[in-house]
Each structure stands twice: as structure tokens, then as C-alpha cells.
PDB file of C-alpha atoms and ligand atoms in Angstrom:
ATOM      1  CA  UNK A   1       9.158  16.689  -6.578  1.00  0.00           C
ATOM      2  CA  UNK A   2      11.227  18.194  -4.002  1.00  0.00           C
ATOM      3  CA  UNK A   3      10.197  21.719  -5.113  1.00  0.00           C
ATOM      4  CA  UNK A   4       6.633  21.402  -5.232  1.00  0.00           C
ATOM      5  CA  UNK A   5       4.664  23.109  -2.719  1.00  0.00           C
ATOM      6  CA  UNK A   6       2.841  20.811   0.165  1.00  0.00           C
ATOM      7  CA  UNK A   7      -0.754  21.046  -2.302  1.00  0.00           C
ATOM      8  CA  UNK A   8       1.088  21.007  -5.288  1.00  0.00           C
ATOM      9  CA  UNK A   9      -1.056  18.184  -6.684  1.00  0.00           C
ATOM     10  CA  UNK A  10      -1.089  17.287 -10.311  1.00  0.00           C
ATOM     11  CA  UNK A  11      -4.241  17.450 -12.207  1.00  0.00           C
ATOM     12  CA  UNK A  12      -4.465  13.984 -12.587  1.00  0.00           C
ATOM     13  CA  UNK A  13      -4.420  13.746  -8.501  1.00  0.00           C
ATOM     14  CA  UNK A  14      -6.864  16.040  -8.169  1.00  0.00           C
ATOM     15  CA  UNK A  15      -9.141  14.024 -11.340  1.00  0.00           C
ATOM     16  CA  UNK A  16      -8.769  11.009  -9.302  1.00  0.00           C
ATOM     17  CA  UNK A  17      -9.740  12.761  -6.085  1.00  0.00           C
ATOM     18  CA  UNK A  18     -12.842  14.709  -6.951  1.00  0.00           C
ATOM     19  CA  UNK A  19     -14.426  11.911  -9.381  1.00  0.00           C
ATOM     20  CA  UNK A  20     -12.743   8.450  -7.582  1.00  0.00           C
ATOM     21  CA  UNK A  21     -12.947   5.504  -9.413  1.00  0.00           C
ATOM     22  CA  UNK A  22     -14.362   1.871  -8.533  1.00  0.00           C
ATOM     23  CA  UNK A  23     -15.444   3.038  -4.868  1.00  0.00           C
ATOM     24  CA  UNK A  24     -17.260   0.257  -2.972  1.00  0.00           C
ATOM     25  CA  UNK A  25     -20.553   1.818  -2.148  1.00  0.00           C
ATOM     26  CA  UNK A  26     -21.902  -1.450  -0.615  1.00  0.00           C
ATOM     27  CA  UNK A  27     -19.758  -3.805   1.047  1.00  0.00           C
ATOM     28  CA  UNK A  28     -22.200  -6.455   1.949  1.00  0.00           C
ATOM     29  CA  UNK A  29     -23.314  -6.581  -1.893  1.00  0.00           C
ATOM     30  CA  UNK A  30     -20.121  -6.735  -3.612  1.00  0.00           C
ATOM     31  CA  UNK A  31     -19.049 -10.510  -3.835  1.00  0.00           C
ATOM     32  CA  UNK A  32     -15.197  -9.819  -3.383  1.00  0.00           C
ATOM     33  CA  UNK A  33     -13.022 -12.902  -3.812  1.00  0.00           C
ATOM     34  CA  UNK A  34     -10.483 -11.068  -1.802  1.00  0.00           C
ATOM     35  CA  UNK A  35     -10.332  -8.383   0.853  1.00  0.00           C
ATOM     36  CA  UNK A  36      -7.905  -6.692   2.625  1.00  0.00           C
ATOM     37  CA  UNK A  37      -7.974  -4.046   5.576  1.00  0.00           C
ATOM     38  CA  UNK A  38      -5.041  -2.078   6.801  1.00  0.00           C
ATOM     39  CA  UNK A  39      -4.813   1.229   8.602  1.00  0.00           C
ATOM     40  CA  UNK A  40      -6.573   2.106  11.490  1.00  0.00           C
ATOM     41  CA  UNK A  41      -9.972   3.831  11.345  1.00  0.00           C
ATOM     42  CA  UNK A  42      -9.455   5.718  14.712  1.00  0.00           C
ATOM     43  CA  UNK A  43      -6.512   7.384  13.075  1.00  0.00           C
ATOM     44  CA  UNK A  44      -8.383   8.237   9.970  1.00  0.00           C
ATOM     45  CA  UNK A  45      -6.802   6.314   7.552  1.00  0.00           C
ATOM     46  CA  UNK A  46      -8.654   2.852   7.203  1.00  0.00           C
ATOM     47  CA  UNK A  47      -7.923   1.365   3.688  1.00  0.00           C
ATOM     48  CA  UNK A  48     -10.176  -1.259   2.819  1.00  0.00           C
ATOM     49  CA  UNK A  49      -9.413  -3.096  -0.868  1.00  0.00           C
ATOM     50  CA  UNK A  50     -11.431  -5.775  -2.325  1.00  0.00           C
ATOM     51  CA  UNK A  51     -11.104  -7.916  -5.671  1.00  0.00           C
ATOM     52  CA  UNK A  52     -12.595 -10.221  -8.254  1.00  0.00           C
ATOM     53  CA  UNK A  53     -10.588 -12.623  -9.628  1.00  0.00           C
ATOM     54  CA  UNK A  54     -10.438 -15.105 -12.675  1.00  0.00           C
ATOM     55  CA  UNK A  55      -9.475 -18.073 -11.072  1.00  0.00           C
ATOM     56  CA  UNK A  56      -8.556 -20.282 -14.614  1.00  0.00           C
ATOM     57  CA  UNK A  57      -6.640 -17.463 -15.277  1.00  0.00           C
ATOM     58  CA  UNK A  58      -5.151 -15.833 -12.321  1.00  0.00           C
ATOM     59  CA  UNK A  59      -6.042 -11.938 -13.080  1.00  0.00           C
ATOM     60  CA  UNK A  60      -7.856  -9.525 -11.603  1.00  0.00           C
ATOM     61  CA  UNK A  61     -11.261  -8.976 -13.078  1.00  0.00           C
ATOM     62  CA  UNK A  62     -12.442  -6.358 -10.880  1.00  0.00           C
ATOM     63  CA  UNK A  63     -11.254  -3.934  -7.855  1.00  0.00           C
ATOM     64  CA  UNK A  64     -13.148  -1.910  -5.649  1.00  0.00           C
ATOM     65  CA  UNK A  65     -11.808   0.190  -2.374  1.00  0.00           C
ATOM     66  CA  UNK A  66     -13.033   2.075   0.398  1.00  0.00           C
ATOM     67  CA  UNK A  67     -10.923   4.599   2.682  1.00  0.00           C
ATOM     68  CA  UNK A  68     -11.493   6.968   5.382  1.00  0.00           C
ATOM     69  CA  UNK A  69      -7.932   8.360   4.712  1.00  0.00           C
ATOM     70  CA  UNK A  70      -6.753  11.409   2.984  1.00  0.00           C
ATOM     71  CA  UNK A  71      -7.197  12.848  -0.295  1.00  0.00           C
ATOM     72  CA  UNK A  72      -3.611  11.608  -1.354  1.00  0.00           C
ATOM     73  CA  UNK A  73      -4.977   8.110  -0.163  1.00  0.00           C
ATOM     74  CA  UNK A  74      -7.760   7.990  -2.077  1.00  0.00           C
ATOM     75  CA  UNK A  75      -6.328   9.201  -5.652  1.00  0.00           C
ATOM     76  CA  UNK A  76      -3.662   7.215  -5.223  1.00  0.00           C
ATOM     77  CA  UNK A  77      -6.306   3.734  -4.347  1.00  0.00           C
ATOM     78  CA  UNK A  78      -8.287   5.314  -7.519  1.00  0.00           C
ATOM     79  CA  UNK A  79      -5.557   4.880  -9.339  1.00  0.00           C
ATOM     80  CA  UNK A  80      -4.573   1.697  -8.578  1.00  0.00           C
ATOM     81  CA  UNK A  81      -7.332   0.226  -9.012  1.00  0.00           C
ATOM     82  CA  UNK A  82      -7.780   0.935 -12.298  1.00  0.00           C
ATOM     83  CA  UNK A  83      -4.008  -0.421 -12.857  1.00  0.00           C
ATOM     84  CA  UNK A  84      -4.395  -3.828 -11.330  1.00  0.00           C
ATOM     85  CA  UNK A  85      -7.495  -4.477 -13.236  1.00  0.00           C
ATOM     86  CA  UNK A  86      -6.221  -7.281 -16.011  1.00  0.00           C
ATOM     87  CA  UNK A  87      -3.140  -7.721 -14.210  1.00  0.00           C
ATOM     88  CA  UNK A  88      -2.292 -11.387 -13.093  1.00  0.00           C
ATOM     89  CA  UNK A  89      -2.580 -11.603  -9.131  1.00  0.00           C
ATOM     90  CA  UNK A  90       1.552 -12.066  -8.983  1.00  0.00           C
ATOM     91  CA  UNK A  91       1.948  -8.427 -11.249  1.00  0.00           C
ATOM     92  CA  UNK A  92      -0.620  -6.411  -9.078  1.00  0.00           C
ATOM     93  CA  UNK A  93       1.056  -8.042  -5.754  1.00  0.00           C
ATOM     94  CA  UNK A  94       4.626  -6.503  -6.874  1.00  0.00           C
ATOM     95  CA  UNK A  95       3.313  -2.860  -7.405  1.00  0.00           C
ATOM     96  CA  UNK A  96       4.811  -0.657  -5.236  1.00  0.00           C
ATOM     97  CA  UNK A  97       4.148   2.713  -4.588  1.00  0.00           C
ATOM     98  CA  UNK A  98       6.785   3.956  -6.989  1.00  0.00           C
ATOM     99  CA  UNK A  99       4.335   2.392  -9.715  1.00  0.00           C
ATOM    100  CA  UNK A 100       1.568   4.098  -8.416  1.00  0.00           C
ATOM    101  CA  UNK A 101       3.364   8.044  -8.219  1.00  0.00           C
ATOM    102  CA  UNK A 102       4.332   7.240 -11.416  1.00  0.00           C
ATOM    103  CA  UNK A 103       0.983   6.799 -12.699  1.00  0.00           C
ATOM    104  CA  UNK A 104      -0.606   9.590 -10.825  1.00  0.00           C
ATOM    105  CA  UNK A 105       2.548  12.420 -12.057  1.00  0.00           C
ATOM    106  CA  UNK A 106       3.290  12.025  -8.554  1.00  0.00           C
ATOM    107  CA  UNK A 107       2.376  13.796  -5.098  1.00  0.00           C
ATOM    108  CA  UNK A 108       3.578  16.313  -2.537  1.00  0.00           C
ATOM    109  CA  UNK A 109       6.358  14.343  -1.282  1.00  0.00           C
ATOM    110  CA  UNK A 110       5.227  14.352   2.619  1.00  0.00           C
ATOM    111  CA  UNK A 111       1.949  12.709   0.751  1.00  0.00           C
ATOM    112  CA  UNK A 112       4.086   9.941  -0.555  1.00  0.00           C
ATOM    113  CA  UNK A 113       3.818   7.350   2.073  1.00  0.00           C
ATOM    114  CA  UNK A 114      -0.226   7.608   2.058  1.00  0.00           C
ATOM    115  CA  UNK A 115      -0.096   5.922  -1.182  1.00  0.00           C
ATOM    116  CA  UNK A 116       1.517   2.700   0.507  1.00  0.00           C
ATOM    117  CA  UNK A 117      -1.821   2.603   2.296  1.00  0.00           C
ATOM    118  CA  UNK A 118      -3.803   1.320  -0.830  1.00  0.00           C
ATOM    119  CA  UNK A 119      -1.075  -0.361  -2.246  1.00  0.00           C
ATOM    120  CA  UNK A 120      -0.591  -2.545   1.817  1.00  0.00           C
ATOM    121  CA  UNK A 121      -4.326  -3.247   1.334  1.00  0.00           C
ATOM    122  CA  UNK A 122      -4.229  -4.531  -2.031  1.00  0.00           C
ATOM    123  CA  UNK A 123      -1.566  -7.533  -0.864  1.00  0.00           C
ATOM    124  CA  UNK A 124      -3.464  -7.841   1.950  1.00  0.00           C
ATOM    125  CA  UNK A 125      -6.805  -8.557  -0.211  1.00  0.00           C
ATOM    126  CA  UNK A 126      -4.481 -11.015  -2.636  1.00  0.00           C
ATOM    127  CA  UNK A 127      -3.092 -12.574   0.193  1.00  0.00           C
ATOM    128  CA  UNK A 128      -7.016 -13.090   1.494  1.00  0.00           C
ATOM    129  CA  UNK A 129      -7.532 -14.710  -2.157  1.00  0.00           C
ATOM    130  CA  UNK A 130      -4.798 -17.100  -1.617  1.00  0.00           C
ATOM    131  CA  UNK A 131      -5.912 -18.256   1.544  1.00  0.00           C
ATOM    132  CA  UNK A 132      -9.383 -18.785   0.770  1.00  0.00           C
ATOM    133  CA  UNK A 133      -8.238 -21.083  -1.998  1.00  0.00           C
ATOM    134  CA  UNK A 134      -5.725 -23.449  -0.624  1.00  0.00           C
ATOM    135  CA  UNK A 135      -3.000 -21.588  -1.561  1.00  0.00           C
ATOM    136  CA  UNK A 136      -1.718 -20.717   1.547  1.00  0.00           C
ATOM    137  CA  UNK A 137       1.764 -22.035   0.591  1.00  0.00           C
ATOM    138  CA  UNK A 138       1.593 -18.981  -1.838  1.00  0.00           C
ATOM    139  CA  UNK A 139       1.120 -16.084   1.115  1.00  0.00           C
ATOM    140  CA  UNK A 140       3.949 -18.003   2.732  1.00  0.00           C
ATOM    141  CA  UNK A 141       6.173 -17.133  -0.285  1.00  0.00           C
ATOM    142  CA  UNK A 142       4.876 -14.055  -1.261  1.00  0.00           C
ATOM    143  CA  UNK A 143       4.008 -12.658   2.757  1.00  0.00           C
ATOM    144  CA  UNK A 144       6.570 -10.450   4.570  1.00  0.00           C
ATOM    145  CA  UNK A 145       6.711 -10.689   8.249  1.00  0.00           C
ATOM    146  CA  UNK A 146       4.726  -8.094  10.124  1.00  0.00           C
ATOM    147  CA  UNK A 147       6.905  -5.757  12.063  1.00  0.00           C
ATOM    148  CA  UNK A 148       4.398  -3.126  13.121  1.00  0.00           C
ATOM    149  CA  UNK A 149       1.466  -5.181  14.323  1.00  0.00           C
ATOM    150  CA  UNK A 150      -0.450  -2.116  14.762  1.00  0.00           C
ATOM    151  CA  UNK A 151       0.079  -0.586  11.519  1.00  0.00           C
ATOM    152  CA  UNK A 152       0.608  -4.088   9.534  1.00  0.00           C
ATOM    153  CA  UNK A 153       3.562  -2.576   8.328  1.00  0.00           C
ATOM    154  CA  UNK A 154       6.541  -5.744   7.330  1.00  0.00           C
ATOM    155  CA  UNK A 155       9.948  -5.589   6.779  1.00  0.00           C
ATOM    156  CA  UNK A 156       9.317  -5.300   3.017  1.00  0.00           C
ATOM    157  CA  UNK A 157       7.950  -1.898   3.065  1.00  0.00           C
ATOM    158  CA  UNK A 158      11.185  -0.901   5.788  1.00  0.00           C
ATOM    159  CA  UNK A 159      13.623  -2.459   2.729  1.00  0.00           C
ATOM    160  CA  UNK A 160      10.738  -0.335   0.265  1.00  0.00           C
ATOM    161  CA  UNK A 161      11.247   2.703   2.306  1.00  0.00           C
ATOM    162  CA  UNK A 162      15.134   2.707   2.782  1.00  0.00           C
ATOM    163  CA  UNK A 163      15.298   2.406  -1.001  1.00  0.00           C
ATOM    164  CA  UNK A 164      13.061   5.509  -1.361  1.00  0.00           C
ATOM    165  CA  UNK A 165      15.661   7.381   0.645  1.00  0.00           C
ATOM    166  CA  UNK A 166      14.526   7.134   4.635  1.00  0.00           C
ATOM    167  CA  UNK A 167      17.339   7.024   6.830  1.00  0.00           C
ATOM    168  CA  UNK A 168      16.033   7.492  10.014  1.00  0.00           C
ATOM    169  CA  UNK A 169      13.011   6.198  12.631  1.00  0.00           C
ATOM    170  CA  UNK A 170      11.559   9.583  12.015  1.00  0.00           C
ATOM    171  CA  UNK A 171      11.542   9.082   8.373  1.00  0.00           C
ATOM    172  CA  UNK A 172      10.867   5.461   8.471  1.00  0.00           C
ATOM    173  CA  UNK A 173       7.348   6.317  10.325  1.00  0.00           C
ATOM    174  CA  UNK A 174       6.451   9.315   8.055  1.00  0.00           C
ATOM    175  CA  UNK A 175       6.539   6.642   4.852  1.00  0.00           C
ATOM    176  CA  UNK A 176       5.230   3.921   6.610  1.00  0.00           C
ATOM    177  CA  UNK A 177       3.327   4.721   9.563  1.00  0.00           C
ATOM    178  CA  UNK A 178       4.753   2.198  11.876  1.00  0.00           C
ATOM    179  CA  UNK A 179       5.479   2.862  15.579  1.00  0.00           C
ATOM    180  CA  UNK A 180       2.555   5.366  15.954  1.00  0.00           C
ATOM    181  CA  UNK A 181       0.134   3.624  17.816  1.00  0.00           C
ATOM    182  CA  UNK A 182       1.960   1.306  21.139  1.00  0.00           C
ATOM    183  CA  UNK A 183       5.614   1.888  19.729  1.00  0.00           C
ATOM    184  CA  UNK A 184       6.623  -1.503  20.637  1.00  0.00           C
ATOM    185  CA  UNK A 185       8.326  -2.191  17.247  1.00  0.00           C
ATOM    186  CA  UNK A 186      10.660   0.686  17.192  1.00  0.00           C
ATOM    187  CA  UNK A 187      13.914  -1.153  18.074  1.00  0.00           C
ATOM    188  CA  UNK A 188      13.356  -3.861  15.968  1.00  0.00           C
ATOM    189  CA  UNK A 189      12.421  -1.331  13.031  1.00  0.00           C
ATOM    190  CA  UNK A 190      15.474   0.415  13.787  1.00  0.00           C
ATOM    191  CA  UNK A 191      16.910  -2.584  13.714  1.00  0.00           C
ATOM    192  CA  UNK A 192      16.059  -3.275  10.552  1.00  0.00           C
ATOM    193  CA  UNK A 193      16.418   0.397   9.309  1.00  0.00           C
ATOM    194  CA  UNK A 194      20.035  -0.151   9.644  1.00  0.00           C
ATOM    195  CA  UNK A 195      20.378  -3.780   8.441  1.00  0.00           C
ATOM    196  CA  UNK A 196      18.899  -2.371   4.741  1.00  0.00           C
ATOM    197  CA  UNK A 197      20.675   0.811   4.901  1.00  0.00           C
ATOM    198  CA  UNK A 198      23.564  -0.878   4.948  1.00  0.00           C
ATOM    199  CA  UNK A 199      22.523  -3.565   2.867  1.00  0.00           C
ATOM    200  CA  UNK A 200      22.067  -1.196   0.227  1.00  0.00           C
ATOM    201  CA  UNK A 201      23.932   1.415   0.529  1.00  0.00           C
ATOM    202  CA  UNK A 202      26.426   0.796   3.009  1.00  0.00           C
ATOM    203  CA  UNK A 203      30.164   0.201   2.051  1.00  0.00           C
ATOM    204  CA  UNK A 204      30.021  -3.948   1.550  1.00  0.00           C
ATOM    205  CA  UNK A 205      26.223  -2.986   0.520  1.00  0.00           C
TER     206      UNK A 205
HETATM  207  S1  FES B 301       3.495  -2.475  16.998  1.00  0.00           S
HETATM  208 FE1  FES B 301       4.090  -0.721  15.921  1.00  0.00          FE
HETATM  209  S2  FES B 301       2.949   0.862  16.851  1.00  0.00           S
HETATM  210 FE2  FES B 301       2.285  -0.900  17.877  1.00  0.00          FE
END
């Protein structure tokens, strides 16, 4: 990936870009079970996801997303929604964007974090399912704690993004996004940018 070229997208990206799959086209007529909202639409890069679920069974019967983002963010949501489709709520929750690059043949690796977009949205939209039937005690287990209130970006994705190789606030925000609007979480994300750094790859890691 490293020597591709910034528009070096595969075919498959650029498929999933100029012919998107399962777009919402009207929000007030789609009956989602769950919905989720991250990003930030003044930025440019509001991710909306929404599902239908089987509720004897616990899968997702249908997914439709909207974005305002970029074109990496929206092959990457086309994707992924036709992934989770089938999947049991607790699979499609533990996709990560790892899944989804491998799925798509990858992208331009500046791209990469604009995936995570989709992906945030999508546990955001489960975790919306959960809570609007009584299982809260299941977003409690599953949910990370917010760290970036203005990005909704939790601790998980800083452990997700130390694993995919950022080692610094710089690179923490390019994969994530956090600390770009107020910047009030940056010590505590650096914080934390250290605690799984050396968690994982430090000496007693
Ligand atoms: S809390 Fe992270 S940018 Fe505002």
C-alpha cells in the first residue's frame, strides 16, 4: 500500500464509488431499527448509518447509509454495507476497518482512516438498536468510552489505531479525526496513545 500513489484506488473502490450501494435516498421513509450519526457535517464528513434488524434472530436484514464525506468514505460505507447484511448484530459490531480495506483491495493509505467513519456509524446505529430495545446493559458491554466528544472518537479506535501503526498525536488524528474541532481531548488521547503503545508494543507490552 505504501507505494501506491495518493489516487491509486483499486477498481473495486472506484465500482463502489461511482455506482454506491444501499444509499438512503429518503430518511423519513426508511423504517430503520437503528441509526447512527458520527462526523460532523460542517467539516464535510457526516456519516449517517441505519439498519433493519431480525429481532428473533439477531442479524441484520437490511443497511442503508448516507454521507457527505469523501469518495474513500463512501466506497468504503458501500462496502460495508453490503458485508454486514446477514451478519448477527455482535459480528457486524466487531468489524473494523481492517475488514473493510480488505474487502475493498484497500485504499491510498492517507484515505485509510475515512473508512473508520462508516464503520464508527455502524456501532453507533447497533448501539441505537440496543437501546431502543432494553438492552442497554448490552451498549454498556459492548460501548467504549468517548474520548473525543466532538469527533465521537473512544479509546477503542486509539487502541485500533496504535495497532495499525500510529505513534504519534499527529498520526493518531489523521486515522481518527479526534482533536480537530475544540482540542480539549488531546492530553488525554496522548495519554492514551502512550498507555497502548506500550501496551502493545512496548518492552513489558
Ligand atoms: S473533544 Fe476532541 S476535538 Fe473537541
Amino acid at each position: 500500500m505504501s507505494t501506491q500513489t495518493a489516487w491509486a484506488y483499486t477498481d473495486k473502490v472506484k465500482d463502489h464509488f461511482m455506482n454506491p450501494r444501499n444509499v438512503l435516498d429518503d430518511e423519513n421513509r426508511y423504517p430503520a431499527d437503528g441509526k447512527g450519526v458520527v462526523g460532523n457535517v460542517k467539516c464535510g464528513d457526516e456519516m449517517m448509518v441505519a439498519i433493519q434488524v431480525d429481532k428473533e434472530k439477531g442479524t441484520i436484514t437490511d443497511c442503508k447509509w448516507k454521507t457527505y464525506g469523501c469518495a474513500s468514505a463512501i466506497a468504503s460505507t458501500s462496502v460495508l454495507s453490503e458485508m454486514v447484511i446477514g451478519m448477527t448484530l455482535d459480528e457486524a459490531y466487531h468489524l473494523s476497518p481492517k475488514d473493510i480495506m480488505a474487502e475493498l483491495g484497500s485504499l491510498p493509505e492517507h484515505k485509510v482512516h475515512c473508512s473508520v467513519l462508516g464503520d464508527k456509524a455502524l456501532r453507533t446505529a447497533i448501539n441505537d438498536y440496543y437501546a431502543r430495545n432494553g438492552m442497554a446493559d448490552k451498549v454498556a458491554k459492548e460501548g467504549a468510552r468517548t474520548v473525543c466528544q466532538c469527533m465521537n472518537v473512544t479509546d477503542r479506535e486509539i487502541e485500533d489505531a496504535v495497532l495499525e501503526g500510529a505513534r504519534t498525536f499527529y498520526e493518531l488524528q489523521e486515522r481518527t479525526k479526534l482533536g480537530t474541532v475544540c482540542g480539549q481531548c488531546e492530553e488525554e488521547a496522548t495519554g492514551l496513545l502512550n498507555e497502548y503503545t506500550e501496551k502493545h508494543f512496548g518492552e513489558n507490552g
